[in-house]
């Protein structure tokens, strides 16, 4: 089986830490014996979208592929020009309403919605995205991105802090997401932490080297996510793989991910004072959820790769 992967989000020399979760998941598919080529396209303008069509056409002329798998809905219309089964994975930022409507975000949203109509099959990373889609199906494929459990594992807390030059004494909370993304609402997290004493510290990251994220997740006392919207947030899954308590807004599939796990909390009242109280309670009880077992069962890259490959097989069986 030969698969052409199309995505505008992929690591480059300038942005080496872009979409590490996608890299891990595609690598796992390859390790399952599926041949994949990744073609990075430019989605920055209408012109670049048309230019990408020629890049794909050239790629298809050089090698025979069984199907095209496109990631992120704003790239979805590129694949309709080719006589190949076309699967699109929607990750959240494509179908969720943006926190600020601009000409660019309106175009991205419209293209992503139209893409749901013209694909052979759609994959959504969470139930909430199915509800956002204008194309409804009886049995939608809901497949989140998986976690690399060899990378995200339990480590010694103090040693992790030493490697990151973090205080061994403070109660440290990691902000969930890249702080430069407005949808993550770092200001809300900062306002909440300002309600607590000096022995609490919020640390933020922004497109950090992904190899260092396991250190952060093992060094801190909890993960605080204040996002306005999400698809299926990787950092929550990665944190659970390290048995880290979660405090999060009710976004994406977080509620189902933390369901049944001790000391994991959904934020229902978004006032800084209310969030601070949850943080204080979460840290003070010292309980760690047994999240790794749940991630291993439902969200490992190996398990997710099996699900994606089954979609490939199903599409090809129904196409030919």
Tab-separated table of C-alpha atoms in Angstrom:
chain	number	residue	atom	x	y	z
A	1	UNK	CA	0.000	0.000	0.000
A	2	UNK	CA	1.457	3.369	-1.107
A	3	UNK	CA	0.101	6.525	0.493
A	4	UNK	CA	0.786	10.151	-0.447
A	5	UNK	CA	0.514	12.384	2.618
A	6	UNK	CA	-0.269	16.045	1.910
A	7	UNK	CA	0.176	18.624	4.645
A	8	UNK	CA	1.091	22.292	4.954
A	9	UNK	CA	2.238	21.743	8.550
A	10	UNK	CA	5.544	19.906	8.702
A	11	UNK	CA	8.998	20.555	10.228
A	12	UNK	CA	11.404	22.760	8.280
A	13	UNK	CA	14.853	24.161	9.005
A	14	UNK	CA	13.225	27.393	10.148
A	15	UNK	CA	10.556	25.602	12.229
A	16	UNK	CA	12.063	22.265	13.300
A	17	UNK	CA	9.536	21.760	16.130
A	18	UNK	CA	6.404	22.064	14.009
A	19	UNK	CA	3.693	19.338	14.411
A	20	UNK	CA	5.849	16.702	16.175
A	21	UNK	CA	2.676	14.714	16.900
A	22	UNK	CA	2.013	14.341	13.171
A	23	UNK	CA	5.591	13.234	12.547
A	24	UNK	CA	5.297	10.560	15.264
A	25	UNK	CA	1.961	9.296	13.938
A	26	UNK	CA	3.090	9.057	10.323
A	27	UNK	CA	6.286	7.321	11.409
A	28	UNK	CA	4.207	4.759	13.275
A	29	UNK	CA	2.143	4.088	10.146
A	30	UNK	CA	5.395	3.510	8.260
A	31	UNK	CA	6.569	1.103	10.965
A	32	UNK	CA	3.381	-0.884	10.358
A	33	UNK	CA	4.669	-1.609	6.858
A	34	UNK	CA	2.793	1.107	4.950
A	35	UNK	CA	4.840	3.094	2.440
A	36	UNK	CA	4.202	6.832	2.756
A	37	UNK	CA	5.616	9.908	1.062
A	38	UNK	CA	5.049	13.262	2.764
A	39	UNK	CA	4.595	16.258	0.484
A	40	UNK	CA	4.681	19.612	2.262
A	41	UNK	CA	2.539	22.167	0.451
A	42	UNK	CA	2.171	25.900	0.933
A	43	UNK	CA	-1.302	27.071	1.925
A	44	UNK	CA	-0.425	30.709	2.482
A	45	UNK	CA	-2.407	32.073	-0.485
A	46	UNK	CA	-4.758	31.067	-3.277
A	47	UNK	CA	-1.808	31.183	-5.668
A	48	UNK	CA	0.226	28.823	-3.496
A	49	UNK	CA	-2.740	26.441	-3.323
A	50	UNK	CA	-2.877	26.240	-7.122
A	51	UNK	CA	0.898	25.874	-7.252
A	52	UNK	CA	0.582	22.932	-4.865
A	53	UNK	CA	-1.716	21.188	-7.332
A	54	UNK	CA	1.143	21.109	-9.834
A	55	UNK	CA	3.524	19.781	-7.183
A	56	UNK	CA	1.123	16.942	-6.419
A	57	UNK	CA	0.550	16.224	-10.104
A	58	UNK	CA	4.298	15.934	-10.604
A	59	UNK	CA	4.572	13.638	-7.581
A	60	UNK	CA	1.832	11.369	-8.913
A	61	UNK	CA	3.541	11.163	-12.290
A	62	UNK	CA	6.716	9.822	-10.685
A	63	UNK	CA	5.148	7.146	-8.485
A	64	UNK	CA	1.932	5.193	-8.247
A	65	UNK	CA	-0.035	5.841	-5.041
A	66	UNK	CA	-3.119	3.997	-3.852
A	67	UNK	CA	-4.650	7.009	-2.134
A	68	UNK	CA	-4.035	10.533	-0.902
A	69	UNK	CA	-4.281	11.395	2.791
A	70	UNK	CA	-4.441	15.128	3.473
A	71	UNK	CA	-3.984	16.639	6.934
A	72	UNK	CA	-5.776	19.855	7.951
A	73	UNK	CA	-8.967	20.881	6.214
A	74	UNK	CA	-7.602	24.047	4.631
A	75	UNK	CA	-5.507	21.794	2.353
A	76	UNK	CA	-8.480	19.601	1.477
A	77	UNK	CA	-9.596	21.092	-1.832
A	78	UNK	CA	-6.156	20.489	-3.358
A	79	UNK	CA	-6.811	16.750	-3.548
A	80	UNK	CA	-10.089	16.892	-5.496
A	81	UNK	CA	-8.216	17.453	-8.752
A	82	UNK	CA	-6.824	13.923	-8.843
A	83	UNK	CA	-8.449	10.600	-9.625
A	84	UNK	CA	-7.408	9.012	-6.352
A	85	UNK	CA	-9.322	8.116	-3.187
A	86	UNK	CA	-8.859	11.091	-0.898
A	87	UNK	CA	-8.962	11.009	2.911
A	88	UNK	CA	-8.833	14.231	4.937
A	89	UNK	CA	-7.926	14.450	8.625
A	90	UNK	CA	-9.364	17.426	10.506
A	91	UNK	CA	-7.408	18.512	13.574
A	92	UNK	CA	-9.457	21.296	15.168
A	93	UNK	CA	-7.922	24.559	14.024
A	94	UNK	CA	-9.548	23.941	10.645
A	95	UNK	CA	-13.179	23.374	11.736
A	96	UNK	CA	-13.355	25.100	15.117
A	97	UNK	CA	-14.480	28.709	15.066
A	98	UNK	CA	-11.417	30.961	15.306
A	99	UNK	CA	-11.122	33.191	18.338
A	100	UNK	CA	-10.963	36.138	15.943
A	101	UNK	CA	-12.654	36.383	12.558
A	102	UNK	CA	-10.504	37.936	9.836
A	103	UNK	CA	-10.559	37.601	6.053
A	104	UNK	CA	-7.894	34.901	6.358
A	105	UNK	CA	-9.654	32.896	9.075
A	106	UNK	CA	-12.972	33.150	7.210
A	107	UNK	CA	-11.357	31.758	4.034
A	108	UNK	CA	-9.640	28.973	5.989
A	109	UNK	CA	-12.918	28.025	7.667
A	110	UNK	CA	-14.907	28.022	4.408
A	111	UNK	CA	-12.283	25.942	2.557
A	112	UNK	CA	-12.115	23.466	5.441
A	113	UNK	CA	-15.904	23.073	5.523
A	114	UNK	CA	-16.088	22.629	1.750
A	115	UNK	CA	-13.342	20.013	1.996
A	116	UNK	CA	-15.596	17.810	4.120
A	117	UNK	CA	-17.994	17.580	1.159
A	118	UNK	CA	-15.518	16.601	-1.547
A	119	UNK	CA	-13.401	13.965	0.200
A	120	UNK	CA	-13.762	10.207	-0.106
A	121	UNK	CA	-13.592	9.863	3.675
A	122	UNK	CA	-13.132	12.232	6.605
A	123	UNK	CA	-11.233	11.573	9.829
A	124	UNK	CA	-11.941	13.796	12.841
A	125	UNK	CA	-9.710	13.861	15.909
A	126	UNK	CA	-12.699	14.268	18.256
A	127	UNK	CA	-16.492	14.096	18.450
A	128	UNK	CA	-16.720	17.856	18.818
A	129	UNK	CA	-15.288	18.326	15.316
A	130	UNK	CA	-17.913	16.013	13.825
A	131	UNK	CA	-20.529	18.390	15.177
A	132	UNK	CA	-18.680	21.320	13.586
A	133	UNK	CA	-18.656	19.710	10.141
A	134	UNK	CA	-21.314	20.565	7.576
A	135	UNK	CA	-21.004	17.031	6.194
A	136	UNK	CA	-22.706	14.612	8.532
A	137	UNK	CA	-22.274	10.857	8.306
A	138	UNK	CA	-23.820	8.004	10.254
A	139	UNK	CA	-20.520	6.441	11.352
A	140	UNK	CA	-17.826	9.121	11.168
A	141	UNK	CA	-14.206	8.091	11.622
A	142	UNK	CA	-13.078	9.598	14.926
A	143	UNK	CA	-9.355	8.962	15.307
A	144	UNK	CA	-7.244	11.259	17.477
A	145	UNK	CA	-3.506	11.655	17.105
A	146	UNK	CA	-1.581	9.107	19.172
A	147	UNK	CA	1.129	9.543	21.802
A	148	UNK	CA	4.660	8.193	21.481
A	149	UNK	CA	4.903	6.274	24.760
A	150	UNK	CA	8.605	5.608	24.318
A	151	UNK	CA	9.182	9.353	24.480
A	152	UNK	CA	6.494	10.279	27.005
A	153	UNK	CA	7.207	8.156	30.057
A	154	UNK	CA	7.662	8.474	33.809
A	155	UNK	CA	10.866	10.188	34.940
A	156	UNK	CA	12.271	11.340	38.248
A	157	UNK	CA	10.726	14.690	39.180
A	158	UNK	CA	13.740	16.294	40.867
A	159	UNK	CA	16.142	15.175	38.163
A	160	UNK	CA	13.810	16.586	35.503
A	161	UNK	CA	13.764	19.926	37.361
A	162	UNK	CA	17.534	19.965	37.621
A	163	UNK	CA	17.911	19.417	33.881
A	164	UNK	CA	15.507	22.314	33.205
A	165	UNK	CA	17.044	24.534	35.914
A	166	UNK	CA	13.730	24.725	37.777
A	167	UNK	CA	13.298	25.246	41.506
A	168	UNK	CA	13.061	22.070	43.568
A	169	UNK	CA	10.837	23.771	46.133
A	170	UNK	CA	8.159	25.687	44.206
A	171	UNK	CA	4.793	24.335	43.112
A	172	UNK	CA	5.161	24.501	39.345
A	173	UNK	CA	2.347	24.446	36.808
A	174	UNK	CA	2.938	24.043	33.081
A	175	UNK	CA	0.788	26.090	30.721
A	176	UNK	CA	-0.930	23.831	28.196
A	177	UNK	CA	0.046	24.947	24.703
A	178	UNK	CA	2.240	27.370	22.829
A	179	UNK	CA	1.828	30.697	24.590
A	180	UNK	CA	1.998	32.732	21.346
A	181	UNK	CA	-1.227	31.184	20.028
A	182	UNK	CA	-4.137	33.482	21.019
A	183	UNK	CA	-6.577	30.553	21.185
A	184	UNK	CA	-4.591	29.127	24.131
A	185	UNK	CA	-5.363	32.249	26.247
A	186	UNK	CA	-2.164	32.431	28.256
A	187	UNK	CA	-3.352	35.706	29.817
A	188	UNK	CA	-6.221	33.869	31.537
A	189	UNK	CA	-3.769	31.371	33.005
A	190	UNK	CA	-1.477	34.172	34.166
A	191	UNK	CA	-4.367	36.004	35.826
A	192	UNK	CA	-5.361	32.824	37.648
A	193	UNK	CA	-1.828	32.171	38.871
A	194	UNK	CA	-1.565	35.769	40.076
A	195	UNK	CA	-4.193	34.862	42.689
A	196	UNK	CA	-1.782	32.403	44.302
A	197	UNK	CA	1.289	32.936	46.445
A	198	UNK	CA	4.951	33.193	45.532
A	199	UNK	CA	5.460	29.487	46.096
A	200	UNK	CA	3.433	28.839	42.926
A	201	UNK	CA	5.005	29.332	39.511
A	202	UNK	CA	3.538	29.113	36.006
A	203	UNK	CA	5.970	28.190	33.259
A	204	UNK	CA	5.182	28.608	29.576
A	205	UNK	CA	6.705	27.235	26.410
A	206	UNK	CA	6.479	28.269	22.786
A	207	UNK	CA	7.352	25.745	20.077
A	208	UNK	CA	9.884	24.161	22.411
A	209	UNK	CA	12.077	21.298	21.237
A	210	UNK	CA	9.682	18.347	21.487
A	211	UNK	CA	12.367	16.157	23.034
A	212	UNK	CA	12.283	18.424	26.091
A	213	UNK	CA	8.508	18.256	26.627
A	214	UNK	CA	8.665	14.933	28.541
A	215	UNK	CA	11.091	16.615	30.958
A	216	UNK	CA	8.652	19.472	31.540
A	217	UNK	CA	5.727	17.109	32.076
A	218	UNK	CA	7.675	15.128	34.667
A	219	UNK	CA	9.117	18.218	36.370
A	220	UNK	CA	5.855	20.074	37.070
A	221	UNK	CA	2.997	19.441	39.491
A	222	UNK	CA	0.081	19.916	37.067
A	223	UNK	CA	-0.888	20.964	33.544
A	224	UNK	CA	-3.151	24.002	33.178
A	225	UNK	CA	-4.961	24.386	29.836
A	226	UNK	CA	-7.119	27.476	29.341
A	227	UNK	CA	-7.758	27.125	25.605
A	228	UNK	CA	-10.841	28.617	24.007
A	229	UNK	CA	-11.085	25.701	21.578
A	230	UNK	CA	-9.178	22.528	20.724
A	231	UNK	CA	-9.517	19.446	18.575
A	232	UNK	CA	-7.861	16.711	20.616
A	233	UNK	CA	-5.033	18.449	22.496
A	234	UNK	CA	-1.808	16.471	22.354
A	235	UNK	CA	-0.353	18.041	25.472
A	236	UNK	CA	-3.164	16.637	27.615
A	237	UNK	CA	-2.548	13.135	26.263
A	238	UNK	CA	1.203	13.502	26.681
A	239	UNK	CA	0.724	14.746	30.252
A	240	UNK	CA	-1.525	11.809	31.092
A	241	UNK	CA	1.128	9.457	29.720
A	242	UNK	CA	3.346	10.906	32.471
A	243	UNK	CA	0.574	10.555	35.118
A	244	UNK	CA	0.311	14.330	35.484
A	245	UNK	CA	-2.853	15.968	36.935
A	246	UNK	CA	-4.857	17.956	34.377
A	247	UNK	CA	-6.791	21.206	34.844
A	248	UNK	CA	-8.491	22.211	31.604
A	249	UNK	CA	-11.333	24.087	30.006
A	250	UNK	CA	-13.989	21.860	28.448
A	251	UNK	CA	-12.531	21.772	24.952
A	252	UNK	CA	-12.138	19.080	22.307
A	253	UNK	CA	-12.165	15.611	23.839
A	254	UNK	CA	-10.478	16.534	27.128
A	255	UNK	CA	-13.507	15.575	29.225
A	256	UNK	CA	-13.539	12.030	27.838
A	257	UNK	CA	-9.748	11.747	28.128
A	258	UNK	CA	-9.728	12.551	31.852
A	259	UNK	CA	-13.004	10.827	32.696
A	260	UNK	CA	-12.551	8.433	35.603
A	261	UNK	CA	-9.063	9.686	36.470
A	262	UNK	CA	-8.243	11.039	39.917
A	263	UNK	CA	-7.260	14.686	40.410
A	264	UNK	CA	-8.100	15.803	36.871
A	265	UNK	CA	-10.460	18.757	36.576
A	266	UNK	CA	-12.645	20.487	33.991
A	267	UNK	CA	-12.906	24.269	34.425
A	268	UNK	CA	-16.579	25.244	34.459
A	269	UNK	CA	-16.108	28.758	35.839
A	270	UNK	CA	-13.447	30.671	33.906
A	271	UNK	CA	-12.907	33.421	36.473
A	272	UNK	CA	-9.231	33.642	37.538
A	273	UNK	CA	-10.238	33.219	41.193
A	274	UNK	CA	-12.144	30.005	40.452
A	275	UNK	CA	-9.305	28.578	38.353
A	276	UNK	CA	-6.791	29.446	41.090
A	277	UNK	CA	-8.856	27.527	43.653
A	278	UNK	CA	-8.844	24.440	41.424
A	279	UNK	CA	-5.077	24.720	40.945
A	280	UNK	CA	-4.518	25.071	44.684
A	281	UNK	CA	-6.725	22.081	45.498
A	282	UNK	CA	-5.149	19.964	42.763
A	283	UNK	CA	-1.596	20.631	43.919
A	284	UNK	CA	-2.281	20.361	47.646
A	285	UNK	CA	-3.717	16.841	47.569
A	286	UNK	CA	-0.661	15.433	45.793
A	287	UNK	CA	-2.653	12.764	43.936
A	288	UNK	CA	-1.406	11.638	40.526
A	289	UNK	CA	-3.855	10.077	38.061
A	290	UNK	CA	-3.062	6.703	36.555
A	291	UNK	CA	-3.349	8.272	33.131
A	292	UNK	CA	-0.663	6.249	31.416
A	293	UNK	CA	-2.744	3.068	31.415
A	294	UNK	CA	-5.615	4.881	29.685
A	295	UNK	CA	-3.305	6.454	27.105
A	296	UNK	CA	-1.599	3.129	26.420
A	297	UNK	CA	-4.949	1.472	25.798
A	298	UNK	CA	-6.636	4.166	23.711
A	299	UNK	CA	-4.150	6.744	22.460
A	300	UNK	CA	-0.759	5.159	21.708
A	301	UNK	CA	0.724	5.854	18.262
A	302	UNK	CA	0.637	2.107	17.580
A	303	UNK	CA	-3.071	1.787	18.353
A	304	UNK	CA	-3.902	4.888	16.342
A	305	UNK	CA	-1.825	3.685	13.372
A	306	UNK	CA	-3.888	0.478	13.298
A	307	UNK	CA	-7.094	2.523	13.144
A	308	UNK	CA	-5.846	4.750	10.323
A	309	UNK	CA	-4.608	1.764	8.309
A	310	UNK	CA	-8.018	0.128	8.706
A	311	UNK	CA	-9.579	3.264	7.186
A	312	UNK	CA	-7.112	3.030	4.283
A	313	UNK	CA	-8.065	-0.599	3.691
A	314	UNK	CA	-11.790	0.102	3.952
A	315	UNK	CA	-11.613	2.995	1.474
A	316	UNK	CA	-9.584	0.987	-1.025
A	317	UNK	CA	-11.853	-2.056	-0.713
A	318	UNK	CA	-14.909	0.106	-1.457
A	319	UNK	CA	-13.222	1.996	-4.269
A	320	UNK	CA	-12.038	-0.947	-6.353
